[in-house]
Amino acid sequence: MTTLKRADARKNIESIMDAATTCLARDPDVSVAEIAKVAGVGRVTLYGHFESRAALVTQVVERAIRHSDEQLGAIDLDGDPRTALSRLLEASWQLTQQYGALIVAAEQSMPHEQFQAVHLGLLDRWKPLMERGRRDGSFRDDQPLEWQLTLLQSVLHAASGAVYRGEIKASEAGGLVDGTVQAALTAPGSTRG
Amino acid sequence: MTTLKRADARKNIESIMDAATTCLARDPDVSVAEIAKVAGVGRVTLYGHFESRAALVTQVVERAIRHSDEQLGAIDLDGDPRTALSRLLEASWQLTQQYGALIVAAEQSMPHEQFQAVHLGLLDRWKPLMERGRRDGSFRDDQPLEWQLTLLQSVLHAASGAVYRGEIKASEAGGLVDGTVQAALTAPGSTRG
């Protein structure tokens, strides 16, 4: 293959993955034909690079997970645990919004164990901060840590669903997520500022 | 049909619906053959009463919704809103546990609008209590009511998932749901007992 042809192939692959990310984030059931159309390539070209819809979805999800992991990894988790939690929640909410229904597409196309493994990898980012905050009294420790991690994830998904259904505005969702999680991590009888 | 035959038919229908409730609550993808086996009837008898798997699931779900609605309707929602909320959460958690994966089966088999309509009917039970608690200062009112209703539902589902995955014990889940929701409904800076 010539250098020019290789550059063309790379460009096509990138267009297809970008288009697939956008399309799947809107509609997890979007067809390959629609993705090819948005990418500006033919279906034959698409299938030349990705052997099946599932293979394309897997690569798109893996790229989104890598990107999410980089974004979350760049966040300063030092200092006051409550403030650090707000930073982490804000970034997580942005990623939840950006990738939206991609998570649904992933659950449909990837083997369950594989999806759980990469998704749980992201949750690991929360663990040291939650542990530190529980130790220094910033967060309640009368509930299991596992439950609190599940709750964080569940509030983010609830917000995503509520925005999708038009119950809350996308612009207010980040604040609601933060306000809800911060309150849920406060033990009864204690006060926070 | 003779009286005896009618009684037999009624008994079979009841056995099939009980078996379907139990089986679907464990596994939303359970086969009709398995349901018939658990009910102690043949597949031909089952299809004589329910024309398709979807028809059976719909009737089972409608019965579960009616039962849930009766259970929730029997709860005393007067007096201190926080205590009333605990009663409502406890009953809702019991129903969530009892019917488990039935909700997943319902989403797969019933038209989306029909499912939403019956499910939202149950959520209406929460609304007057939440409104009263927001008015008298028992619950925070710095977040939209719609969001708080979504959150209640989402915490119940999170607990159900966490029990299923073995992250928390079924016996502690009710307390975690109550403790989490009560905290989430407390505004920052305020204290509750």
XYZ file of C-alpha atoms in Angstrom:
386
model
C 0.000 0.000 0.000
C 1.328 3.457 -0.843
C 1.827 6.126 1.816
C -1.038 8.103 0.297
C -3.383 5.117 0.408
C -2.421 4.468 4.033
C -3.175 8.088 4.945
C -6.568 7.784 3.200
C -7.344 4.592 5.114
C -6.422 6.240 8.407
C -8.612 9.217 7.592
C -11.554 6.948 6.706
C -11.178 4.922 9.902
C -11.152 8.104 11.940
C -14.242 9.488 10.160
C -16.102 6.221 10.686
C -15.236 6.057 14.389
C -16.185 9.707 14.943
C -19.477 9.218 13.100
C -20.199 6.005 15.016
C -19.514 7.769 18.335
C -21.927 10.588 17.488
C -24.618 8.293 16.085
C -24.460 5.667 18.842
C -24.503 8.332 21.573
C -27.852 9.496 20.139
C -29.327 6.106 19.252
C -27.804 2.785 20.377
C -29.716 0.948 17.608
C -28.424 3.106 14.723
C -27.680 1.107 11.531
C -24.303 0.642 9.877
C -25.733 2.295 6.739
C -26.564 5.437 8.724
C -23.081 5.525 10.311
C -21.440 5.164 6.867
C -23.617 7.989 5.529
C -22.674 10.359 8.379
C -18.990 9.385 7.928
C -19.211 10.143 4.202
C -17.989 6.686 3.144
C -19.650 3.718 1.440
C -20.764 0.630 3.351
C -18.155 -1.449 1.499
C -15.382 0.878 2.711
C -16.760 0.660 6.261
C -16.859 -3.146 6.188
C -13.320 -3.107 4.728
C -12.122 -1.585 8.006
C -14.541 -3.142 10.512
C -15.662 -6.718 9.955
C -19.014 -6.295 11.701
C -21.235 -3.769 13.489
C -20.215 -5.374 16.799
C -16.512 -4.920 15.973
C -17.087 -1.230 15.215
C -19.104 -0.682 18.402
C -16.430 -2.418 20.481
C -13.657 -0.210 19.061
C -15.723 2.956 19.519
C -16.546 2.034 23.115
C -12.935 1.160 23.892
C -11.813 4.527 22.541
C -14.491 6.322 24.597
C -13.384 4.452 27.727
C -9.716 5.365 27.069
C -10.690 9.005 26.573
C -12.861 9.001 29.714
C -10.067 7.437 31.694
C -7.621 10.130 30.526
C -10.086 12.902 31.397
C -10.772 11.510 34.854
C -7.073 10.797 35.400
C -6.253 14.480 34.802
C -8.454 15.644 37.697
C -6.809 16.845 40.901
C -8.190 14.587 43.644
C -6.106 16.117 46.433
C -7.262 18.665 49.007
C -10.702 18.800 50.608
C -12.528 15.537 49.688
C -15.877 17.341 49.198
C -14.367 19.783 46.691
C -12.430 17.017 44.948
C -15.666 15.015 44.698
C -17.366 17.977 43.011
C -14.589 18.132 40.414
C -14.850 14.404 39.743
C -18.670 14.540 39.510
C -18.587 17.486 37.102
C -16.131 15.711 34.772
C -18.068 12.437 35.020
C -21.301 14.226 34.197
C -19.708 15.805 31.092
C -18.568 12.356 29.930
C -21.983 10.813 30.681
C -23.599 13.545 28.577
C -21.061 13.268 25.765
C -21.275 9.508 25.371
C -24.942 9.116 26.341
C -26.540 6.067 24.757
C -23.096 4.662 23.858
C -23.226 2.787 27.142
C -26.463 1.103 26.035
C -24.925 0.153 22.672
C -21.924 -1.245 24.517
C -24.055 -3.412 26.770
C -25.830 -4.821 23.707
C -22.730 -5.509 21.564
C -19.919 -6.453 23.944
C -19.703 -9.594 26.067
C -21.070 -8.674 29.503
C -17.819 -9.516 31.346
C -15.705 -7.433 28.990
C -18.002 -4.422 29.371
C -18.125 -4.765 33.153
C -14.325 -4.960 33.302
C -13.698 -1.706 31.416
C -16.579 0.100 33.093
C -15.482 -0.989 36.570
C -11.992 0.280 35.704
C -13.483 3.782 35.531
C -15.202 3.339 38.897
C -11.808 2.582 40.459
C -10.986 6.290 40.051
C -13.538 7.043 42.776
C -12.389 4.540 45.324
C -9.260 6.191 46.839
C -11.057 9.557 47.145
C -14.088 7.956 48.784
C -11.860 6.002 51.173
C -9.897 9.120 52.159
C -13.114 11.129 52.692
C -14.615 8.372 54.851
C -11.449 8.220 56.978
C -11.236 11.980 57.616
C -14.986 12.316 58.340
C -15.857 14.258 55.167
C -18.211 11.479 54.047
C -20.445 9.245 56.141
C -18.999 5.797 56.803
C -22.138 4.160 58.228
C -22.883 2.662 54.781
C -20.737 0.192 52.780
C -18.281 1.802 50.350
C -19.584 -0.483 47.580
C -23.064 0.934 48.026
C -21.794 4.504 47.839
C -19.919 3.751 44.587
C -23.057 2.161 43.096
C -25.054 5.205 44.176
C -22.673 7.677 42.470
C -23.039 5.813 39.206
C -26.790 5.497 39.601
C -27.305 9.246 40.227
C -25.289 10.044 37.061
C -27.448 7.633 35.028
C -30.633 9.004 36.610
C -29.636 12.523 35.540
C -28.880 11.331 32.030
C -32.316 9.705 31.779
C -34.067 12.747 33.268
C -32.408 15.077 30.715
C -33.310 12.679 27.901
C -36.978 12.617 29.003
C -37.014 16.408 29.366
C -37.694 16.354 33.143
C -34.672 18.533 33.897
C -32.521 20.830 31.753
C -29.065 19.650 30.683
C -27.661 22.913 32.054
C -28.961 22.261 35.577
C -28.171 18.519 35.663
C -24.541 18.870 36.789
C -25.588 20.954 39.799
C -28.361 18.530 40.719
C -25.990 15.565 40.560
C -23.457 17.305 42.800
C -26.080 18.582 45.265
C -27.714 15.159 45.518
C -24.535 13.116 45.927
C -23.025 15.532 48.461
C -26.226 15.324 50.537
C -26.455 11.531 50.223
C -22.898 11.243 51.608
C -23.804 13.267 54.721
C -24.764 11.231 57.802
C -28.005 12.042 59.670
C -27.492 14.523 62.487
C -24.374 16.096 60.985
C -24.249 19.433 59.197
C -22.275 20.467 56.162
C -21.673 23.961 54.825
C -68.220 -25.751 29.823
C -69.195 -27.477 33.066
C -68.696 -25.799 36.451
C -65.952 -28.323 37.211
C -64.131 -27.573 33.964
C -64.383 -23.858 34.620
C -62.910 -24.308 38.101
C -60.083 -26.351 36.578
C -59.406 -23.652 34.001
C -59.345 -20.959 36.687
C -56.938 -23.047 38.769
C -54.650 -23.562 35.754
C -54.658 -19.869 34.885
C -53.771 -19.016 38.459
C -50.949 -21.600 38.569
C -49.558 -20.307 35.278
C -49.631 -16.674 36.401
C -48.034 -17.501 39.769
C -45.319 -19.546 38.037
C -44.726 -16.807 35.473
C -44.410 -14.193 38.245
C -41.825 -16.275 40.110
C -39.875 -17.238 36.971
C -39.857 -13.773 35.374
C -38.834 -12.129 38.661
C -35.722 -14.323 38.595
C -35.000 -14.275 34.862
C -36.763 -11.913 32.417
C -35.744 -14.169 29.499
C -37.287 -17.373 30.922
C -38.981 -19.578 28.281
C -42.667 -20.453 28.090
C -41.681 -24.145 28.388
C -39.990 -23.443 31.734
C -42.999 -21.469 33.021
C -45.353 -24.323 32.013
C -43.101 -26.836 33.789
C -43.051 -24.815 37.025
C -46.851 -24.356 36.786
C -47.307 -28.109 36.352
C -49.234 -27.783 33.076
C -48.434 -28.655 29.463
C -47.462 -26.011 26.898
C -50.685 -26.680 24.980
C -52.740 -25.881 28.088
C -50.695 -22.709 28.650
C -51.212 -21.519 25.064
C -54.908 -22.380 25.418
C -55.161 -19.649 28.074
C -52.542 -17.144 26.836
C -52.141 -16.657 23.104
C -48.454 -15.673 23.307
C -45.568 -15.165 25.702
C -46.080 -11.399 25.402
C -49.775 -11.752 26.367
C -48.806 -13.769 29.451
C -46.107 -11.289 30.477
C -48.510 -8.367 30.043
C -51.153 -10.005 32.265
C -48.571 -10.930 34.911
C -47.162 -7.415 34.944
C -50.619 -5.844 35.120
C -51.472 -8.043 38.100
C -48.165 -7.133 39.808
C -48.858 -3.434 39.237
C -52.403 -3.780 40.671
C -51.011 -5.599 43.710
C -48.248 -2.992 44.174
C -50.763 -0.209 43.895
C -52.955 -1.823 46.581
C -49.976 -2.311 48.892
C -48.797 1.288 48.480
C -52.359 2.590 48.764
C -52.713 0.934 52.188
C -49.797 2.905 53.660
C -50.522 5.725 56.095
C -48.951 8.811 54.519
C -50.112 11.242 57.216
C -48.069 12.612 60.107
C -44.378 13.520 59.957
C -43.325 13.464 56.270
C -39.921 11.888 57.064
C -41.532 8.985 58.932
C -44.198 8.576 56.241
C -41.444 8.516 53.625
C -39.700 5.704 55.519
C -42.915 3.669 55.480
C -43.382 4.240 51.768
C -39.726 3.395 51.002
C -39.873 0.184 53.053
C -43.007 -1.018 51.217
C -41.587 0.005 47.836
C -38.374 -1.849 48.560
C -40.318 -5.012 49.444
C -42.204 -4.765 46.131
C -38.981 -4.077 44.194
C -37.451 -7.186 45.760
C -40.525 -9.330 45.207
C -40.982 -8.487 41.553
C -37.304 -8.032 40.704
C -36.562 -8.742 37.047
C -40.283 -8.588 36.206
C -39.749 -4.926 35.401
C -37.113 -5.889 32.799
C -39.463 -8.473 31.266
C -42.185 -5.836 31.145
C -39.972 -3.344 29.334
C -39.117 -5.998 26.747
C -42.663 -7.294 26.150
C -45.021 -4.342 26.576
C -45.308 -1.302 24.312
C -43.113 1.391 25.890
C -45.977 3.888 26.356
C -48.205 1.319 28.054
C -45.431 0.333 30.472
C -44.573 3.954 31.250
C -48.235 4.743 31.937
C -48.719 2.005 34.537
C -45.297 2.530 36.092
C -45.789 6.286 36.352
C -49.138 5.612 38.030
C -47.214 4.053 40.908
C -44.913 7.065 41.131
C -47.971 9.283 41.626
C -48.267 7.801 45.124
C -45.105 9.696 46.090
C -46.073 13.082 44.759
C -48.517 14.408 47.422
C -46.199 13.309 50.244
C -43.177 14.918 48.596
C -45.104 18.127 47.967
C -46.298 18.294 51.579
C -42.782 17.628 52.912
C -41.318 20.334 50.663
C -43.938 22.848 51.859
C -43.408 22.227 55.589
C -39.608 22.215 55.299
C -39.139 18.472 55.984
C -37.538 17.991 52.544
C -35.273 20.351 50.628
C -37.052 22.345 47.926
C -33.950 23.723 46.166
C -34.209 20.908 43.584
C -37.093 20.204 41.163
C -39.736 17.777 42.463
C -39.424 15.784 39.212
C -35.751 15.170 39.932
C -36.473 14.008 43.477
C -39.093 11.533 42.202
C -36.620 10.188 39.616
C -34.001 9.875 42.334
C -36.271 7.828 44.635
C -36.911 5.358 41.847
C -33.255 5.256 40.868
C -32.056 4.504 44.431
C -34.551 1.611 44.665
C -33.274 0.191 41.360
C -29.647 0.709 42.423
C -30.301 -1.309 45.589
C -31.964 -4.054 43.583
C -28.943 -4.272 41.266
C -26.481 -4.179 44.167
C -28.269 -7.074 45.929
C -28.363 -9.032 42.653
C -24.591 -8.553 42.151
C -23.908 -9.487 45.779
C -22.452 -6.065 46.687
C -24.870 -5.615 49.594
C -27.058 -8.064 51.553
C -30.813 -8.121 50.891
C -31.357 -7.728 54.646
C -29.437 -4.435 54.794
C -30.755 -2.980 51.518
C -33.970 -1.491 52.968
C -32.008 0.451 55.574
C -29.500 1.690 52.986
C -32.288 2.901 50.695
C -33.976 4.785 53.525
C -30.720 6.251 54.882
C -29.618 7.366 51.425
C -32.917 8.923 50.323
C -33.452 10.706 53.649
C -29.954 12.217 53.392
C -30.373 13.155 49.726
C -33.548 15.085 50.607
C -31.711 17.166 53.234
C -30.443 20.566 52.061
C -26.787 21.519 52.683
C -26.320 23.409 55.914
C -29.387 21.980 57.600
C -29.371 19.216 60.203
C -31.747 16.363 60.706
C -32.054 14.018 63.672
